[in-house]
Coordinates of C-alpha atoms in Angstrom, one line a residue:
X200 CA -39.3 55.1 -13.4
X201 CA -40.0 56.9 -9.9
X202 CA -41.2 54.6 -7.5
X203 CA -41.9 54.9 -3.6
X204 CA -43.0 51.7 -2.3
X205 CA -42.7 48.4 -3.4
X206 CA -44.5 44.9 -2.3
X207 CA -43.1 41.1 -3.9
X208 CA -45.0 38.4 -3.3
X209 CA -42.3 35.3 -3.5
X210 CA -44.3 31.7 -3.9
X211 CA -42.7 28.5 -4.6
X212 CA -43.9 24.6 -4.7
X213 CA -47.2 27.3 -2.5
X214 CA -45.9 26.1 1.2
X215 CA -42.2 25.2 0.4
X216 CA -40.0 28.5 0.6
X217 CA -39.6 30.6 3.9
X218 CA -37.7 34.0 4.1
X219 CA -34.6 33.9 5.4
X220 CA -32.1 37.0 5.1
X221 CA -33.2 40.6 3.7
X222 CA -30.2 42.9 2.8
X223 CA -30.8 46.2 0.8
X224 CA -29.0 47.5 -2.3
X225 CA -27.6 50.9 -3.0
X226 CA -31.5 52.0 -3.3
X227 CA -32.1 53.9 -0.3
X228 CA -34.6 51.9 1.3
X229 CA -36.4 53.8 5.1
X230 CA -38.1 50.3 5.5
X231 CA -37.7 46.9 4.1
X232 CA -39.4 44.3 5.6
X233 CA -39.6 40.1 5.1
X234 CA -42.6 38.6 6.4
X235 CA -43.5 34.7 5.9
X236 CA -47.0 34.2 4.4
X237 CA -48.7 30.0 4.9
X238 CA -48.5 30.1 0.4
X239 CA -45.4 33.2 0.2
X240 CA -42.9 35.2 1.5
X241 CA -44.0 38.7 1.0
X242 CA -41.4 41.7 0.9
X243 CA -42.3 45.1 1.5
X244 CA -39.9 48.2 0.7
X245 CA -40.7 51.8 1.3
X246 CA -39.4 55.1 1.2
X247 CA -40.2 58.6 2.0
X248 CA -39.4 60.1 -1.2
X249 CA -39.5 58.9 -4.8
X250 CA -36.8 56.8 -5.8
X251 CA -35.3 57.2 -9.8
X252 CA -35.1 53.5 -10.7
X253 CA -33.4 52.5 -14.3
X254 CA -34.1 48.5 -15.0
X255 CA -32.4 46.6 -14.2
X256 CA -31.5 48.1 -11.6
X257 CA -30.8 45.9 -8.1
X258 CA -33.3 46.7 -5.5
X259 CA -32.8 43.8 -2.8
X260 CA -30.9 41.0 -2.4
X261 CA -33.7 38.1 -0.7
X262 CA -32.8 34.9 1.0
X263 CA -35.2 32.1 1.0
X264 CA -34.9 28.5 2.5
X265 CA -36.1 25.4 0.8
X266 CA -38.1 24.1 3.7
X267 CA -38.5 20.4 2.3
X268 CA -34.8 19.9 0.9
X269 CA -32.1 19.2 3.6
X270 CA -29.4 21.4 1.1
X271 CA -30.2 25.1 2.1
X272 CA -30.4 27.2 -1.0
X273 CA -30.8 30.6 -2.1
X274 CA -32.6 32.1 -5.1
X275 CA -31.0 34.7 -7.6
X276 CA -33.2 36.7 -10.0
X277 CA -31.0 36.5 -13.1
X278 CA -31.7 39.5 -15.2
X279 CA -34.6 41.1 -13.7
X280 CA -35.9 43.1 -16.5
X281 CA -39.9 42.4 -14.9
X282 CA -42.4 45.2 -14.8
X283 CA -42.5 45.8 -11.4
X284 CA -45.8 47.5 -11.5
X285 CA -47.3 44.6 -12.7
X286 CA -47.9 40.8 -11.2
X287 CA -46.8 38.1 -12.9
X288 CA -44.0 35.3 -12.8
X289 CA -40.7 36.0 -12.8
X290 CA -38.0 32.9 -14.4
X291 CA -35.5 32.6 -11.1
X292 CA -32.7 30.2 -10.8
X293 CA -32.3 28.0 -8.3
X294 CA -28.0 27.6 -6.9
X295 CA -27.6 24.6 -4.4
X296 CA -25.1 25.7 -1.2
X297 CA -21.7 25.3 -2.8
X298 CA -18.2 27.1 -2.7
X299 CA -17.1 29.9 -4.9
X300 CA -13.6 31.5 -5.5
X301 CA -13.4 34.8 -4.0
X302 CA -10.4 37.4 -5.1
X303 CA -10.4 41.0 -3.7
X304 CA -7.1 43.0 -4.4
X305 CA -6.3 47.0 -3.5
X306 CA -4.3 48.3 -6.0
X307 CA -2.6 50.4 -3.5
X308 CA -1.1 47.0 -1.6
X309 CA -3.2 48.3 1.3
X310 CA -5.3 45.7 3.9
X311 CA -8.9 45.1 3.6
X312 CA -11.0 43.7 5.7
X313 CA -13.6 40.6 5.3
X314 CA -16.6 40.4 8.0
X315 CA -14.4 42.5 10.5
X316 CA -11.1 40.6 10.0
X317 CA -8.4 42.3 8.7
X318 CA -6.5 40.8 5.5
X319 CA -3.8 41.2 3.3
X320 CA -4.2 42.2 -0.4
X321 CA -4.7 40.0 -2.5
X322 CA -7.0 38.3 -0.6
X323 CA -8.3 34.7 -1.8
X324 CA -10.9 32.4 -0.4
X325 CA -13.6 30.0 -0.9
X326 CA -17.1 31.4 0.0
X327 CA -20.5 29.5 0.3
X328 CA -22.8 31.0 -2.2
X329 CA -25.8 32.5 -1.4
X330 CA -24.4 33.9 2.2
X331 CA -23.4 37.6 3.0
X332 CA -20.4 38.9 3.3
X333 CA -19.2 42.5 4.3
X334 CA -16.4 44.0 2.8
X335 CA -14.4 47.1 3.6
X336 CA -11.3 48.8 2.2
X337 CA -9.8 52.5 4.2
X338 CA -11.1 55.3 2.5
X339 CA -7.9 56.8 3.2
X340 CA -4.5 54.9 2.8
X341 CA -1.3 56.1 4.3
X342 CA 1.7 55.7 1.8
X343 CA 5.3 56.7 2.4
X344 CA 6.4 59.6 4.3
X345 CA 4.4 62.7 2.3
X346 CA 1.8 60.3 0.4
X347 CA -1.2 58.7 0.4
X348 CA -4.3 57.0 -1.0
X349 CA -7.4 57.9 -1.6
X350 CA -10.7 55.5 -2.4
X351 CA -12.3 56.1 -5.9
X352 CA -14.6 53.2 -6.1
X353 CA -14.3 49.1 -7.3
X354 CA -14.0 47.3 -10.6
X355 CA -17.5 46.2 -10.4
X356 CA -18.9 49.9 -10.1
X357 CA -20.0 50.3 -6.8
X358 CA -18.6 53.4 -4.6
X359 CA -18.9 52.6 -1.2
X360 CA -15.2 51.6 0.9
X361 CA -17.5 49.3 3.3
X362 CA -20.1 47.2 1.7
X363 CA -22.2 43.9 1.6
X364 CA -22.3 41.0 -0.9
X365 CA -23.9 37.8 -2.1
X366 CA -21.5 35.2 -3.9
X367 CA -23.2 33.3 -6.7
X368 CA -20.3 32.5 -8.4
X369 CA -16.4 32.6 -8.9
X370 CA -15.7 36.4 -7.6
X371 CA -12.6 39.1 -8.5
X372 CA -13.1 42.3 -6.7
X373 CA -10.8 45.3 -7.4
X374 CA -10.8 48.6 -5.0
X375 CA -9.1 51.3 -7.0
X376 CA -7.2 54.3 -5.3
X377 CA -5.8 57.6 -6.5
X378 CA -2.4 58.7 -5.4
X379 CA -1.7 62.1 -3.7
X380 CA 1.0 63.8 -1.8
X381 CA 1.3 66.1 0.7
X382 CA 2.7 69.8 -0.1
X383 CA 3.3 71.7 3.9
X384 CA 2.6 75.3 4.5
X385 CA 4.7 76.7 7.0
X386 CA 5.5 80.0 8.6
X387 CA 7.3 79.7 12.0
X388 CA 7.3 83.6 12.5
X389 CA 4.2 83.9 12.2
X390 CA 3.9 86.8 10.0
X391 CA 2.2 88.1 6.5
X392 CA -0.7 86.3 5.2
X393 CA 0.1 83.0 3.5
X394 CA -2.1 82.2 1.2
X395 CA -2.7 79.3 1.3
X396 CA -2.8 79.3 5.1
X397 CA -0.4 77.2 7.1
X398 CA -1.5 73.6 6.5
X399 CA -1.2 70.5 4.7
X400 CA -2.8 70.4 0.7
X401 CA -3.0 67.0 -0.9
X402 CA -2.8 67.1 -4.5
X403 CA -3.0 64.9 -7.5
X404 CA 0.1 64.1 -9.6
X405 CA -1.2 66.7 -12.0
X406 CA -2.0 69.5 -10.0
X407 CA -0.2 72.4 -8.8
X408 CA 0.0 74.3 -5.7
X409 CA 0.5 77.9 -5.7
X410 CA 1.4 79.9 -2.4
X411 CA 2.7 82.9 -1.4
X412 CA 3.8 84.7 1.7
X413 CA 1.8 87.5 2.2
X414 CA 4.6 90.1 2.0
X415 CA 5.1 92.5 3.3
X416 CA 3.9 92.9 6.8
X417 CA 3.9 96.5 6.7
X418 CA 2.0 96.3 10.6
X419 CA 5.1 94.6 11.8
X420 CA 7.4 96.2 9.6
X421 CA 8.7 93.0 7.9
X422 CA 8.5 91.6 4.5
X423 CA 9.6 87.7 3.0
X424 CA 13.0 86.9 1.9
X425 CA 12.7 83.7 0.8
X426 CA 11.6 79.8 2.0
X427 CA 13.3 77.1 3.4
X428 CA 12.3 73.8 1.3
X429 CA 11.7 70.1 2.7
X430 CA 11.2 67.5 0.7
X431 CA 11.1 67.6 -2.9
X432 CA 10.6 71.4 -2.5
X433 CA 14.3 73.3 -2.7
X434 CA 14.7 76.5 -0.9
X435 CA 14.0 79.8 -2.7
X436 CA 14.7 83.6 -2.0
X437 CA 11.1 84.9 -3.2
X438 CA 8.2 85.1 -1.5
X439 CA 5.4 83.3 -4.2
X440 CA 6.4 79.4 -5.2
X441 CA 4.9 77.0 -6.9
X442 CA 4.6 73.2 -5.1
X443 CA 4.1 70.5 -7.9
X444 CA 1.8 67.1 -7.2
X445 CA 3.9 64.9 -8.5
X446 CA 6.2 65.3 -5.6
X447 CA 5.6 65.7 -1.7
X448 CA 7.8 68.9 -0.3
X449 CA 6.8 71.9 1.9
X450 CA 7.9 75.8 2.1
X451 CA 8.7 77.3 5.2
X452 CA 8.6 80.7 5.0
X453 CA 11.2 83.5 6.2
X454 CA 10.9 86.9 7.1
X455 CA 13.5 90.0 7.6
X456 CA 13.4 93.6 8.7
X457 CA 12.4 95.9 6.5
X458 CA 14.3 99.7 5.9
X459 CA 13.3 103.0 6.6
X460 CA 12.9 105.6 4.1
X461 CA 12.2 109.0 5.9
X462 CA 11.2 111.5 3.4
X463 CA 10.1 115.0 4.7
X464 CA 9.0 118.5 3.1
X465 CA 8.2 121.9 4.3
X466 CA 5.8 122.5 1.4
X467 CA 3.9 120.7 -1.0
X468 CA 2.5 116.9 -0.8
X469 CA 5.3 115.0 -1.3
X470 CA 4.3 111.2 -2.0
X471 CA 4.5 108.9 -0.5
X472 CA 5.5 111.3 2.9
X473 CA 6.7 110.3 6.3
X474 CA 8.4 106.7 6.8
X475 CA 8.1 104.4 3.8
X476 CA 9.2 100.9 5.1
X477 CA 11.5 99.4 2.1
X478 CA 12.6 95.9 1.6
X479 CA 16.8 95.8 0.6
X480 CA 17.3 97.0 -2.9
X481 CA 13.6 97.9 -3.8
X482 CA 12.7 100.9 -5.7
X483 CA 10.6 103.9 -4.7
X484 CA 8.9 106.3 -6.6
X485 CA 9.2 109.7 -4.8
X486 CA 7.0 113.2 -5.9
X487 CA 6.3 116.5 -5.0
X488 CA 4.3 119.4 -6.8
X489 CA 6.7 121.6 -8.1
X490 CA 5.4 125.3 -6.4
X491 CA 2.8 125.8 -3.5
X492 CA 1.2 129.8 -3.3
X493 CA 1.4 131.3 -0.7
X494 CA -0.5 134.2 -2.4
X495 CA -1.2 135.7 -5.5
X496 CA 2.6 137.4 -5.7
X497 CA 4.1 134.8 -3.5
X498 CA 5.2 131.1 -4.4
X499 CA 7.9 128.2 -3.0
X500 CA 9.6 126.5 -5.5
X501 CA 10.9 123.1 -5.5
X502 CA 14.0 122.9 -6.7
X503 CA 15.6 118.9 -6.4
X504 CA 15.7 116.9 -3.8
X505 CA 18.9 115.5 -1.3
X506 CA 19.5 112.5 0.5
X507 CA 21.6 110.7 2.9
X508 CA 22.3 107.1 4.2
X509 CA 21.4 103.8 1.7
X510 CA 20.0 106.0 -1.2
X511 CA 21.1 105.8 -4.5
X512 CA 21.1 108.8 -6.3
X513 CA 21.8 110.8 -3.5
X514 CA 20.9 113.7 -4.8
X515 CA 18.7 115.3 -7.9
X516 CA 17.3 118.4 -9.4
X517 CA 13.4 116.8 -10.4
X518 CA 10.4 116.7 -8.5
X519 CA 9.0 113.3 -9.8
X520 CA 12.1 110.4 -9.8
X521 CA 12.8 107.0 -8.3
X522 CA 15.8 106.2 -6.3
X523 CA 17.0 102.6 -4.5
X524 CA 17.1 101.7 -0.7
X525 CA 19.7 99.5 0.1
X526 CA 20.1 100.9 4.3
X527 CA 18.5 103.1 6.3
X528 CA 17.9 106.4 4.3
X529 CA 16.2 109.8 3.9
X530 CA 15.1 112.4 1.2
X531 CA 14.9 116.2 2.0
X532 CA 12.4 118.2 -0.5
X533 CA 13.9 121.5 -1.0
X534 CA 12.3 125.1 -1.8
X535 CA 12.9 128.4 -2.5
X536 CA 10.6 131.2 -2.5
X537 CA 9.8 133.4 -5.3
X538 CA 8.1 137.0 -6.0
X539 CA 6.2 138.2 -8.6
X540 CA 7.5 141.6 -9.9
X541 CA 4.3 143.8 -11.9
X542 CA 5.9 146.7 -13.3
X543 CA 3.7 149.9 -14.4
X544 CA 4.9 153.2 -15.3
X545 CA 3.1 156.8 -15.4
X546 CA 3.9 160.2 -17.7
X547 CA 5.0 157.8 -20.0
X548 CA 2.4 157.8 -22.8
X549 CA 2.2 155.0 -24.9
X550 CA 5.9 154.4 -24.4
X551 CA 6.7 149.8 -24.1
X552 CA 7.6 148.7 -20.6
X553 CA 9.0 145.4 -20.3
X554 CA 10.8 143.0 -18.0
X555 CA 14.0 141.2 -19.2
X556 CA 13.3 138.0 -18.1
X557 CA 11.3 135.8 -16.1
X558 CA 8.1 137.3 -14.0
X559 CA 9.3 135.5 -11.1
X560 CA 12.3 136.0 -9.0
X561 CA 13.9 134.6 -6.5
X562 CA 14.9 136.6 -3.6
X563 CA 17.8 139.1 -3.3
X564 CA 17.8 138.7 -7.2
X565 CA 18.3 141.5 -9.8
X566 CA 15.2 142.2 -12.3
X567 CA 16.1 143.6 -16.0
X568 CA 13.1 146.0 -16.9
X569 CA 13.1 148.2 -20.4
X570 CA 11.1 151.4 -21.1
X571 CA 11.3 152.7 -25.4
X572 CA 13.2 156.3 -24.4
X573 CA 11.1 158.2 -27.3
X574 CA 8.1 159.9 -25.6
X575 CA 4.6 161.0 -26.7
X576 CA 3.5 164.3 -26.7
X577 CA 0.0 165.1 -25.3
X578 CA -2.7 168.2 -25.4

């Protein structure tokens, strides 16, 4: 049910009872008031917006004094399960002030505290019944070096680390924790983009942390060659890693010059072109188109390509290849020009005139042509 305000009217023995102690539950209450009546103790709660309310659900804990009996004592509504929109009676039972057993253990072996005081888990004491008592457990536990503890909530169902309760009989209280470890993000040069940034991740024993440098940093002309590993983590000579939660460790990560690949062209659009930055050992596709025009009788040619310094091959015939960059290096396109020879031929009838060979030549080279020797007389 949704409710929004709610008003008990609490009579016993008509003059005998007076209000004593008012504590909410884990309804959100904006006001809750006790007020003694001359025949009841009337209880007022209120809040802004509706409240979802499943019976039997807890809405207050009340605290009422016996005004003729010398024994103080307290009255606990044992299984509410009373229209509340309705008035009526309500069976309560009635606990004289006595002693209970109280037990509160973190299963983490981490302190708790009782009304302010710090104690050692397991705790045990003897409680009066009927009197409140706040409890509190860390949200946060520290562990060993790398680990620690986080609050999940206690063994009788309620979620909050710092709490209130009424004793009406022998009490064991667990607060359960879930363990997690710390996995470290580091890059002391400062450069990529980690990702994860630089930090600390706590994770689950199931979980998995993946990270990775950010290489290369072309800006600053540097790229990852590795990590450093503390903790569980070993060191590692890539630049992606995985940290696992069922250990703590952390990556550092390293960083080393990258090479220079200077690749250059006096035709064409060689790709890539200029200085390609390289890590040791990595591969490069290199291209060119094979022939620029300069004009309809008028080409370059590409014919290979040659380089010098850490390259392997150093040299090649194709305009499309890959080579390897193991040191500072370059690649030289190179061309030669061409010219288109159109051969025509007049007086000669319907003689054939051919080229032997290609329509294009290179430069300073010799052309084969062909003309059938028998002519065609004419009118």
């Amino acid at each position: 049910m949704d409710i929004d305000t709610v008003e008990l009217r609490v009579c016993f023995d008509n003059t005998s009872l007076d209000y004593s102690q008012l504590v909410p539950a884990a309804i959100g209450w904006d006001e809750l008031i006790g007020t003694d009546l001359d025949s009841c103790v009337v209880i007022f709660a209120q809040t802004s917006a509706k409240l979802l309310v499943t019976p039997p659900e807890t809405l207050m804990f009340v605290r009422f004094d016996i005004t003729p009996t010398p024994t103080q004592c307290f009255i606990h509504c044992d299984s509410l399960k009373y229209d509340i929109l309705s008035a009526g009676t309500v069976p309560a039972l009635f606990i004289p002030e006595m002693l209970f057993s109280v037990n509160i253990t973190t299963d983490c072996g981490c302190s708790l505290y009782v009304d302010a005081s710090i104690e050692a888990s397991p705790y045990s004491g003897n409680w009066t019944g009927g009197e409140i008592y706040d409890i509190a457990v860390p949200e946060i536990a520290s562990g060993n070096a790398g680990e620690r503890f986080v609050f999940t909530g206690w063994s009788d169902g309620d979620s909050i680390a710092q709490r209130q309760i009424i004793i009406i009989s022998d009490t064991a209280l667990i607060a359960y924790y879930t363990h997690q470890t710390a996995a470290g993000i580091f890059n002391p040069q400062e450069l990529g983009i980690p990702n994860p940034p630089v930090g600390t991740y706590w994770l689950h024993i199931d979980d998995t942390l993946s990270a990775s440098a950010g290489s290369p940093d072309i800006e600053n002309r540097s790229y990852c060659s590795g990590f450093d590993g503390a903790g569980a983590m070993p060191m590692g000579t890539t630049d992606t890693t995985s940290i696992p939660g069922a250990n703590a460790g952390a990556v550092f990560w390293k960083w080393d010059n990258m090479i220079p690949l200077a690749i250059s062209s006096p035709y064409g659009t060689p790709t890539p072109a200029g200085t390609v930055w390289c890590k040791p050992d990595e591969e490069i596709a290199i291209s060119v188109d094979s022939i620029e025009y300069i004009d309809s009788d008028n080409r370059h040619l590409c014919i290979g390509w040659s380089g010098t310094g850490g390259i392997v091959p150093t040299e090649g015939d194709e305009t499309s290849t890959t080579v390897t960059v193991s040191a500072t290096a370059s690649v030289d396109w190179l061309w030669l020009d061409q010219h288109r020879l159109t051969l025509s031929a007049t007086g000669a009838g319907d003689a054939p005139i051919s080229l032997i060979g290609a329509e294009w030549y290179f430069g300073d080279s010799i052309a084969g042509i062909a003309c059938d020797a028998q002519g065609t007389a004419s009118d």
